[in-house]
Coordinates of N, CA, C and O in Angstrom, one line a residue:
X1 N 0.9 -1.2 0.0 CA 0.0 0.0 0.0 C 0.9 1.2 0.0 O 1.9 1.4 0.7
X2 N 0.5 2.0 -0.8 CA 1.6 3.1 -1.1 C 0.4 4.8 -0.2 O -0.8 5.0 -0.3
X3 N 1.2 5.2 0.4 CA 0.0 6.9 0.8 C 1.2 8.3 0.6 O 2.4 8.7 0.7
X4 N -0.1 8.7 0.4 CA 0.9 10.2 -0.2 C 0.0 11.1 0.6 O -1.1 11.4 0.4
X5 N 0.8 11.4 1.6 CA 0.7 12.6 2.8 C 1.0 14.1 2.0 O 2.1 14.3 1.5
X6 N -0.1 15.2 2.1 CA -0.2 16.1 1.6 C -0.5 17.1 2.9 O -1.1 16.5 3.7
X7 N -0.1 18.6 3.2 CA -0.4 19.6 4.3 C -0.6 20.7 3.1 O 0.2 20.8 2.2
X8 N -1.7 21.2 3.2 CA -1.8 22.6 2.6 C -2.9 23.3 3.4 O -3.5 22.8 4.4
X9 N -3.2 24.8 3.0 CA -3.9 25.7 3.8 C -5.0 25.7 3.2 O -5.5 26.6 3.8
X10 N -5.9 25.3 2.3 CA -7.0 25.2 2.3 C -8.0 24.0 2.1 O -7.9 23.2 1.2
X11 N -9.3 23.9 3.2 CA -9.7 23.0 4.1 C -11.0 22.7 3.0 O -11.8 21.8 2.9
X12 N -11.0 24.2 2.1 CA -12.1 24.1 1.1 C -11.8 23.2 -0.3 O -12.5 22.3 -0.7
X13 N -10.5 23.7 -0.8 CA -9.7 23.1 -2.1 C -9.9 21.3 -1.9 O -10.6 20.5 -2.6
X14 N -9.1 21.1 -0.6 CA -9.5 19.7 -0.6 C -10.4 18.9 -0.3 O -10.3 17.6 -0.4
X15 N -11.5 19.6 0.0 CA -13.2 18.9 0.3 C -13.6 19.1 -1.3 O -14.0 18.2 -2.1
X16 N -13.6 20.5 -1.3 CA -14.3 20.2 -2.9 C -13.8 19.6 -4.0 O -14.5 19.4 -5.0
X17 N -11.9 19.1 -4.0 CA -11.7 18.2 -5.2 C -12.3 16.5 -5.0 O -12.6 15.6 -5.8
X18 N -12.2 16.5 -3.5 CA -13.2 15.3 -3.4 C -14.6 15.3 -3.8 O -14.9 14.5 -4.7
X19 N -15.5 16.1 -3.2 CA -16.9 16.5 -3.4 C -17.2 16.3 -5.0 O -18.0 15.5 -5.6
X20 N -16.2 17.3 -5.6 CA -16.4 17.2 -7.1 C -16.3 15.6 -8.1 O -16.4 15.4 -9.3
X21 N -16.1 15.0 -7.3 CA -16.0 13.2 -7.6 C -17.1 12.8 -7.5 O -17.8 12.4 -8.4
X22 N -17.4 13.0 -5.7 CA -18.8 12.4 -5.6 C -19.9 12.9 -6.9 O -20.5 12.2 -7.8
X23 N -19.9 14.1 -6.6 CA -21.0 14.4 -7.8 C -20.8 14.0 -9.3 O -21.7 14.0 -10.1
X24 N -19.5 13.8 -9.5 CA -19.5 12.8 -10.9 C -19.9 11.7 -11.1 O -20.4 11.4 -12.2
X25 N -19.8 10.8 -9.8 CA -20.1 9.7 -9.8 C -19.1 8.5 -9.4 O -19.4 7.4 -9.2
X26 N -17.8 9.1 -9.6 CA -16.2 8.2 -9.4 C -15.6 8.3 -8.5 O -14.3 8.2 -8.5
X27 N -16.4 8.4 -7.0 CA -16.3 8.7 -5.8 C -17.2 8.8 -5.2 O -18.0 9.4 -5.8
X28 N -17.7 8.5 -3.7 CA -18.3 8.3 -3.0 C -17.7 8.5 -1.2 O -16.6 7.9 -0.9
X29 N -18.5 9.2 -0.4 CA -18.3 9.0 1.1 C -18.5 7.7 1.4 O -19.4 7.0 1.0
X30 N -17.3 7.1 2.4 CA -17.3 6.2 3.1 C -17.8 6.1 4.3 O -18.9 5.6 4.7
X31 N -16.7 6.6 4.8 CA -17.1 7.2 6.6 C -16.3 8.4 7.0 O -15.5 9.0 6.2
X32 N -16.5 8.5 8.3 CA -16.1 10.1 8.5 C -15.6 9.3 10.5 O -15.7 8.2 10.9
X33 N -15.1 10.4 10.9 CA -15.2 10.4 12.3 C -15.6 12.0 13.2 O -15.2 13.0 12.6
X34 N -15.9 12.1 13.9 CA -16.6 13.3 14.0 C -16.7 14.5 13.6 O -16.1 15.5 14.0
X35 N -18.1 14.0 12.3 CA -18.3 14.7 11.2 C -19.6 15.3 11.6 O -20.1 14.6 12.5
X36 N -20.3 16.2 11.5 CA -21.6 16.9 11.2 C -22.2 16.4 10.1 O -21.9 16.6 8.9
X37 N -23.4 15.8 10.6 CA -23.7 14.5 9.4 C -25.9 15.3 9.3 O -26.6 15.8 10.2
X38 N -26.2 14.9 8.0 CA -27.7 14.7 8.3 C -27.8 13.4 7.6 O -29.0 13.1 7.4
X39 N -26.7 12.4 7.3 CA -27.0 11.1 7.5 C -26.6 10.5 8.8 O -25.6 10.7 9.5
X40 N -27.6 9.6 9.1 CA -27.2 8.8 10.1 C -25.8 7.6 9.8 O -25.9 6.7 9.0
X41 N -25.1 7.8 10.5 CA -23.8 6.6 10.4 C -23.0 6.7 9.6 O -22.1 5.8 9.5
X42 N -23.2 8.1 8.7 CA -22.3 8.4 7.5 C -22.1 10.2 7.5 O -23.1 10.9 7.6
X43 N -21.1 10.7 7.3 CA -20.7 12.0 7.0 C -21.7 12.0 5.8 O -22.0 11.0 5.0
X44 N -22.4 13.6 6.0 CA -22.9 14.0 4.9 C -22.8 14.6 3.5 O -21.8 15.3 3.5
X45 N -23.3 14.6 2.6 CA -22.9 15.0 1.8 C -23.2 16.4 1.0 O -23.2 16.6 -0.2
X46 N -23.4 17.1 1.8 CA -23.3 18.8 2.1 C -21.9 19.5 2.4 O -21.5 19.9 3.5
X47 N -21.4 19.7 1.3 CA -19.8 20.3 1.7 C -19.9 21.1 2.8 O -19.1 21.0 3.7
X48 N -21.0 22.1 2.9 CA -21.1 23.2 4.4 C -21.5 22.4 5.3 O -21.6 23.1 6.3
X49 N -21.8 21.0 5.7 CA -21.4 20.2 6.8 C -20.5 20.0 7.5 O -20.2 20.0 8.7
X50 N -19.7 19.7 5.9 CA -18.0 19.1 6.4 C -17.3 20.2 6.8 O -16.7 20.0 7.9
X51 N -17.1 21.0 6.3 CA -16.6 22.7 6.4 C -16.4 22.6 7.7 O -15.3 22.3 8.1
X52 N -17.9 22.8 8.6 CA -18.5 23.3 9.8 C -17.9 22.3 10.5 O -17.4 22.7 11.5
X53 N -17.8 21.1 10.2 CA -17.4 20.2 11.2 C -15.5 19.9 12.1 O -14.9 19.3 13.0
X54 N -15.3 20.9 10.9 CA -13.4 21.4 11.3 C -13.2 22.7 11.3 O -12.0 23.1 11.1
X55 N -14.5 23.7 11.4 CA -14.1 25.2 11.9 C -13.5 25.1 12.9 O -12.3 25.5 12.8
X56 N -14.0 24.6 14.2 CA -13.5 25.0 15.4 C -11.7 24.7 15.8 O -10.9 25.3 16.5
X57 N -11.6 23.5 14.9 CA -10.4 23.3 15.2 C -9.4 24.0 14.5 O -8.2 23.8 14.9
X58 N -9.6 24.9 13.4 CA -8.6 25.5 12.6 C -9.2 27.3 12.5 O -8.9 28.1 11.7
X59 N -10.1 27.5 13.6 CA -9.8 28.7 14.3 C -9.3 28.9 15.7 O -9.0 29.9 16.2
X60 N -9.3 27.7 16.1 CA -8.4 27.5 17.3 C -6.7 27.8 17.2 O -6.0 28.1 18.1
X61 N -6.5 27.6 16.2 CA -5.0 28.3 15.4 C -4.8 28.7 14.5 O -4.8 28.0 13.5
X62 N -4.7 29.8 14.4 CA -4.8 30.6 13.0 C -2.8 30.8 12.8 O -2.4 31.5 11.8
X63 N -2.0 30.2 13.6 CA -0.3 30.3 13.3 C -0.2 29.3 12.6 O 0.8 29.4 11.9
X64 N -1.0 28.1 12.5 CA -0.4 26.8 11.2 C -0.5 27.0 10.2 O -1.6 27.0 9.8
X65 N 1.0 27.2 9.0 CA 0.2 27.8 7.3 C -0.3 26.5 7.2 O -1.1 26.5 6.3
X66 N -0.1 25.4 7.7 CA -0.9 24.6 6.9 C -1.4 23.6 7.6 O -0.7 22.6 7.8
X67 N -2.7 23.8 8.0 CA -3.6 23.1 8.8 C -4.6 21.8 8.3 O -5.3 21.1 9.0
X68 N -4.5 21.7 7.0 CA -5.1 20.7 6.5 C -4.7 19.7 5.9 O -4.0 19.9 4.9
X69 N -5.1 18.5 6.4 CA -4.0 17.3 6.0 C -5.1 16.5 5.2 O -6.3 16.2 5.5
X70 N -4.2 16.0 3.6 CA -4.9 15.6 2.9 C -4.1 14.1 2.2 O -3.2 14.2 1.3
X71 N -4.7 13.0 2.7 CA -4.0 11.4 2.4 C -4.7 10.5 1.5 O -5.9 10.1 1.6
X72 N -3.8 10.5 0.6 CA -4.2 9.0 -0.6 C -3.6 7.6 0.3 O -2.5 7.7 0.9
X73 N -4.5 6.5 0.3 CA -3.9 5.4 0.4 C -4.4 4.9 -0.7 O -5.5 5.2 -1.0
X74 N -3.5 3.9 -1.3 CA -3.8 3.6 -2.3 C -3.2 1.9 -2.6 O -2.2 1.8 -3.3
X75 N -3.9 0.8 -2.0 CA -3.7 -0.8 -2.0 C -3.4 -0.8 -3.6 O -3.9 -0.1 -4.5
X76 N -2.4 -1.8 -3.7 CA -2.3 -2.7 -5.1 C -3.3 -3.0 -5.8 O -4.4 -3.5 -5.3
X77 N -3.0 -2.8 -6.8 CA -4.2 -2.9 -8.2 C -5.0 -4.6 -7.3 O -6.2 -4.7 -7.1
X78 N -4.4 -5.3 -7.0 CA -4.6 -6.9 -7.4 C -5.0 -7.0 -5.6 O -5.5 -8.1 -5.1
X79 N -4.7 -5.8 -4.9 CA -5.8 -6.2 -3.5 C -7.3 -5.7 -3.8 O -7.5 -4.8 -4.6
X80 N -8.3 -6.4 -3.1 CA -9.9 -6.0 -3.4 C -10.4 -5.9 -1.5 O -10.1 -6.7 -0.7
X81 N -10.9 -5.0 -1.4 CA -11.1 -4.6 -0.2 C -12.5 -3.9 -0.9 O -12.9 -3.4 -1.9
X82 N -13.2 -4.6 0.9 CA -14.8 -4.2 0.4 C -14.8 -2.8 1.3 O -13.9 -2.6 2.2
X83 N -16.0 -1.6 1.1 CA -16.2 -0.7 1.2 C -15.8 -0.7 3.3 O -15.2 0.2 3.9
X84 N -16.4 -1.7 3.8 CA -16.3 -1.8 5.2 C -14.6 -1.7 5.7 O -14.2 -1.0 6.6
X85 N -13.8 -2.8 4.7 CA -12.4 -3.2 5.0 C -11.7 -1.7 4.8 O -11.0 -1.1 5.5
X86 N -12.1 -1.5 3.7 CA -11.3 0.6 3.6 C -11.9 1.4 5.0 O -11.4 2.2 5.8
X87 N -12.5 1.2 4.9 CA -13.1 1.9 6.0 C -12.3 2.0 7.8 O -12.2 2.9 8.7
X88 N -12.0 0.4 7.6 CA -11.3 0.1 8.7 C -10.0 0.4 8.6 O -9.2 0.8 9.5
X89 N -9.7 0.1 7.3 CA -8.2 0.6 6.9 C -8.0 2.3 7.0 O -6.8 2.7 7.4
X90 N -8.9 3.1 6.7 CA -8.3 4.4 6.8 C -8.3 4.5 8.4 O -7.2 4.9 8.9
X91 N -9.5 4.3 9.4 CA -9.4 4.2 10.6 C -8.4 4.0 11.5 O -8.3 4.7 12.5
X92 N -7.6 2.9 11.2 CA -6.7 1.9 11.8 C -5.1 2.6 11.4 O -4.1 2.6 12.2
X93 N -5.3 3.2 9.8 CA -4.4 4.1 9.6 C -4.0 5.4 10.4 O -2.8 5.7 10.9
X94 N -5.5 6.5 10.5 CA -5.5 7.6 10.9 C -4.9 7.1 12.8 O -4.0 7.7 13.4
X95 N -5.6 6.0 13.3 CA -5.5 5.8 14.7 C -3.6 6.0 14.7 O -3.1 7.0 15.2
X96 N -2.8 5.0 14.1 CA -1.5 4.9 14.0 C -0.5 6.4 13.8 O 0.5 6.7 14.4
X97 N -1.1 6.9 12.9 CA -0.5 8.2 12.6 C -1.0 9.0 13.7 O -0.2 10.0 13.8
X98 N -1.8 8.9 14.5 CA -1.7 10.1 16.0 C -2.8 11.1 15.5 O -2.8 12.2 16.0
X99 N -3.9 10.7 14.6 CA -5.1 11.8 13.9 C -6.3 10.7 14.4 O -7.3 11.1 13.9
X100 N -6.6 9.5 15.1 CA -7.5 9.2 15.5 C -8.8 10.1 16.1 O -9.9 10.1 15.7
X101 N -8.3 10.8 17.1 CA -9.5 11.7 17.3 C -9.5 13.0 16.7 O -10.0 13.9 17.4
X102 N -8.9 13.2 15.6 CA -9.4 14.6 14.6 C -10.4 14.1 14.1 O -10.6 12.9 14.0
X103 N -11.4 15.5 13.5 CA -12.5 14.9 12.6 C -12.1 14.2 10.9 O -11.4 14.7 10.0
X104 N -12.5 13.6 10.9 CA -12.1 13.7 9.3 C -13.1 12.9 8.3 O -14.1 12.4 8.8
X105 N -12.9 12.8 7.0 CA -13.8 12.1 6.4 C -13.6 11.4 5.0 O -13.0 12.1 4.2
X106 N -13.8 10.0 4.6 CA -13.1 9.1 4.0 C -13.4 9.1 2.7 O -14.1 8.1 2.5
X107 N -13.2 9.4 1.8 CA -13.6 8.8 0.5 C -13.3 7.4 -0.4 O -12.2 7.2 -0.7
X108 N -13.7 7.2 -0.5 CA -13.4 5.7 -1.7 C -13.2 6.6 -3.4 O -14.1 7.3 -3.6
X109 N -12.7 6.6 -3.9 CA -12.6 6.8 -5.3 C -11.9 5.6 -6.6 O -10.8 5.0 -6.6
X110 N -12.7 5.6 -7.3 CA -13.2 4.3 -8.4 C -12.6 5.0 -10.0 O -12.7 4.4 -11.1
X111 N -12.0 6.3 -9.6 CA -11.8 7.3 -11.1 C -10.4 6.5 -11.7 O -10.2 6.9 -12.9
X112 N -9.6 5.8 -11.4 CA -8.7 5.3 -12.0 C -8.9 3.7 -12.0 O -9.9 3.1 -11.9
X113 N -7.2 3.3 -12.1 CA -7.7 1.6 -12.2 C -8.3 0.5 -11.0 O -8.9 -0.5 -10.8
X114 N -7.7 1.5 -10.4 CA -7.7 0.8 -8.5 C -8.5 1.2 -7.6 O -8.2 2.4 -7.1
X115 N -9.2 0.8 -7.2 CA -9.9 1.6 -5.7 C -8.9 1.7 -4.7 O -8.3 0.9 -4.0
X116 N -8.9 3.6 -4.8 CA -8.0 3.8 -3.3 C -9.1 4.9 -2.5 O -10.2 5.2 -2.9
X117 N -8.3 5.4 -1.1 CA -9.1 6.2 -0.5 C -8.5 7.7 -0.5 O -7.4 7.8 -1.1
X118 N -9.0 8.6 0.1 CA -9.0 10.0 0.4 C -9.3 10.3 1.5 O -10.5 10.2 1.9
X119 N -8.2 10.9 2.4 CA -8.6 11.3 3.9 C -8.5 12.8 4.2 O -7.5 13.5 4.5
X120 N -9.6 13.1 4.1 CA -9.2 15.1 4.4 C -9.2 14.9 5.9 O -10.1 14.2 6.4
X121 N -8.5 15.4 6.7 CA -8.7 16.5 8.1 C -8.0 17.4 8.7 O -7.8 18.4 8.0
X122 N -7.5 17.4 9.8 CA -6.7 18.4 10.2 C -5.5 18.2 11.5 O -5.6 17.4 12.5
X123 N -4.4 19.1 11.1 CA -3.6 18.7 11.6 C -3.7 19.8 13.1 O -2.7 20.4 13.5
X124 N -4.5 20.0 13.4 CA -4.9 20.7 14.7 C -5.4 20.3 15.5 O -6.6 20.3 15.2
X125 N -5.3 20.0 16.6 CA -6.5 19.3 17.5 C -7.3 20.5 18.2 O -7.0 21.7 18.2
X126 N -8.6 19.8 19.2 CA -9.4 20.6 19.6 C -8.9 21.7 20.5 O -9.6 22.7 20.9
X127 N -7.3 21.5 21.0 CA -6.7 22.7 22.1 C -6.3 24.0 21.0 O -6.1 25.2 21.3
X128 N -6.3 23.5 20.0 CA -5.7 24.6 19.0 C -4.5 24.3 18.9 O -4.0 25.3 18.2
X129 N -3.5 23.2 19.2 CA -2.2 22.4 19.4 C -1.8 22.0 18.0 O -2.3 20.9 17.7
X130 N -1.0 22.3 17.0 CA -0.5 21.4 16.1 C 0.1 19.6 16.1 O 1.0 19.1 16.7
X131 N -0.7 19.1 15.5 CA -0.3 17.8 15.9 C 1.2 17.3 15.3 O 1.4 17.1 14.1
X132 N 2.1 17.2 16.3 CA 3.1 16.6 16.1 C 3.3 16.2 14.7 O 2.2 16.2 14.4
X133 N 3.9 16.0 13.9 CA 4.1 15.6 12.1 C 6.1 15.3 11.8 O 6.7 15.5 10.8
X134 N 6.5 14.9 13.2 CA 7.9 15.0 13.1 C 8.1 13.5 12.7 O 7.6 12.5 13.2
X135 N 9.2 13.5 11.6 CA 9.3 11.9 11.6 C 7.7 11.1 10.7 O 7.5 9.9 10.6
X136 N 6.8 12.1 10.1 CA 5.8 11.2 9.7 C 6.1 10.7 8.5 O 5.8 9.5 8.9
X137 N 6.5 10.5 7.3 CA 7.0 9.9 6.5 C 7.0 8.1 6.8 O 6.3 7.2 6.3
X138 N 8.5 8.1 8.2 CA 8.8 7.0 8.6 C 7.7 6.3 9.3 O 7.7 5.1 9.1
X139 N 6.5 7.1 10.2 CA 5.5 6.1 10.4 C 4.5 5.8 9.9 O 3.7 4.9 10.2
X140 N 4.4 7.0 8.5 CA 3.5 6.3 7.2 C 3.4 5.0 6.4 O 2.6 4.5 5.8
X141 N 5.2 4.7 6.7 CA 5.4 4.2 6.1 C 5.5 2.4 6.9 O 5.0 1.4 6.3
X142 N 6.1 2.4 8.1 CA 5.6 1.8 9.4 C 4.0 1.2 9.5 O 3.8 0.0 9.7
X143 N 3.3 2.0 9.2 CA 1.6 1.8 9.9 C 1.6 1.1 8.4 O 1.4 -0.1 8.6
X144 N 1.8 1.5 6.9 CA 1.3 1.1 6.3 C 1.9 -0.3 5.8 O 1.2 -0.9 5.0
X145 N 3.3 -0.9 6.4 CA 3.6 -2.2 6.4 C 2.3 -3.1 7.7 O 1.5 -4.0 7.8
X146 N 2.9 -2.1 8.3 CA 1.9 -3.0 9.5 C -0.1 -3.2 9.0 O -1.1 -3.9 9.4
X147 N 0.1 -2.7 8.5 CA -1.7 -2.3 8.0 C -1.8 -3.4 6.6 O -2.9 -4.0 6.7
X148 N -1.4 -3.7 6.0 CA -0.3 -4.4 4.8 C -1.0 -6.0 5.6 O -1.9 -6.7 5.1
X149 N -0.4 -6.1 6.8 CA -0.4 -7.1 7.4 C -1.2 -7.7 7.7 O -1.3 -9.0 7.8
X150 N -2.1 -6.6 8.1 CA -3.5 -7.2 9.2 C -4.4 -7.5 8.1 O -5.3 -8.4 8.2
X151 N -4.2 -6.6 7.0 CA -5.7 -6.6 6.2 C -4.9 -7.9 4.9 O -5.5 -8.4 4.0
X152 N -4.3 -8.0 4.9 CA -3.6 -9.5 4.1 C -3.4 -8.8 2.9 O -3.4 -9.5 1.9
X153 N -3.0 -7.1 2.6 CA -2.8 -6.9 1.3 C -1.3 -7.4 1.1 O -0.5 -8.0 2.0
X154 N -1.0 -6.9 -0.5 CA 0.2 -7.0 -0.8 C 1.4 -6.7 -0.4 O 1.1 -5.5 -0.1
X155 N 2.4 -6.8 -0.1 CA 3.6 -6.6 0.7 C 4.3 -5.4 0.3 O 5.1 -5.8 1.2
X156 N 4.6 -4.6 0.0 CA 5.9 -3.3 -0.4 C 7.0 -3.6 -0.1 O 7.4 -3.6 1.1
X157 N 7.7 -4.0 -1.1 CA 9.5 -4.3 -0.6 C 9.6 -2.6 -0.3 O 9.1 -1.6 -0.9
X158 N 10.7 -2.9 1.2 CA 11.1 -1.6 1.5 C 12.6 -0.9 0.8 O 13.7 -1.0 1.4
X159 N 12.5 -0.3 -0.2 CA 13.3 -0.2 -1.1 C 15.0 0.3 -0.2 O 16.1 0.4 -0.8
X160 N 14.7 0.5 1.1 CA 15.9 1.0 1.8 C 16.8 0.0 2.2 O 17.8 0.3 2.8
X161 N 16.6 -1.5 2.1 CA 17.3 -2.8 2.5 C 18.3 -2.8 1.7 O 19.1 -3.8 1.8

């Protein structure tokens, strides 16, 4: 499983190049974690939901240029993971990386060959605190052998051996 960790400063850019999927059709909401939902059991699909549901935490700091953290994971063409198993995978991900209790919200996207996911949220927590990001690379890369494992996908030779 390969993820590409992205930080940039707007919280809008990367909700709506997701959103703009959903409404194509080549993407869809998975799950969220404390999201502002008017579905039950599912983040909604009202971008001014999602917005609202990570105001507080990125006016709680207005010194981070870049408060919004935006992650592809993306399993081997030749792993199939059902909509539940991504779901657990991005969870099990975000828990590892130290963003378990940020809000965030999951996409599945279907627009290329592979189903991979999309994790928007933020690198701020509710004190207004920057979340730690030192060394994340190495435990992206860590969580995502370890994650590799549990969910039986394909292996990643670690090209640094």
């Amino acid at each position: 499983m390969v993820a590409k960790i992205s930080h940039g400063a707007s919280l809008y850019g990367a909700l709506h190049y997701n959103h703009e999927k959903v409404e194509r059709g080549t993407a869809e909401i998975l799950s969220g974690n404390r999201m502002i939902s008017d579905r039950p059991g599912l983040p909604g699909e009202d971008m001014r939901l999602a917005l609202l549901s990570f105001e507080n935490y990125l006016l709680a700091n207005r010194n981070t240029e870049k408060p919004v953290l935006h992650i592809a994971l993306s399993p081997a063409p030749e792993d199939k993971l059902t909509d539940e198993q991504l779901a657990e995978l991005a969870q099990n991900y975000m828990q590892k990386m130290g963003y378990g209790d940020q809000p965030y919200i999951v996409y599945v996207h279907e627009d290329i060959s592979r189903r991979h996911i999309h994790i928007v949220s933020t690198c701020v927590n509710e004190k207004g605190e920057k979340i730690d990001d030192a060394y994340e690379w190495n435990r992206s890369m860590k969580a995502c052998r370890e994650l590799e494992r549990k969910f039986g996908l394909k292996q990643v030779e670690d090209k640094r051996k």
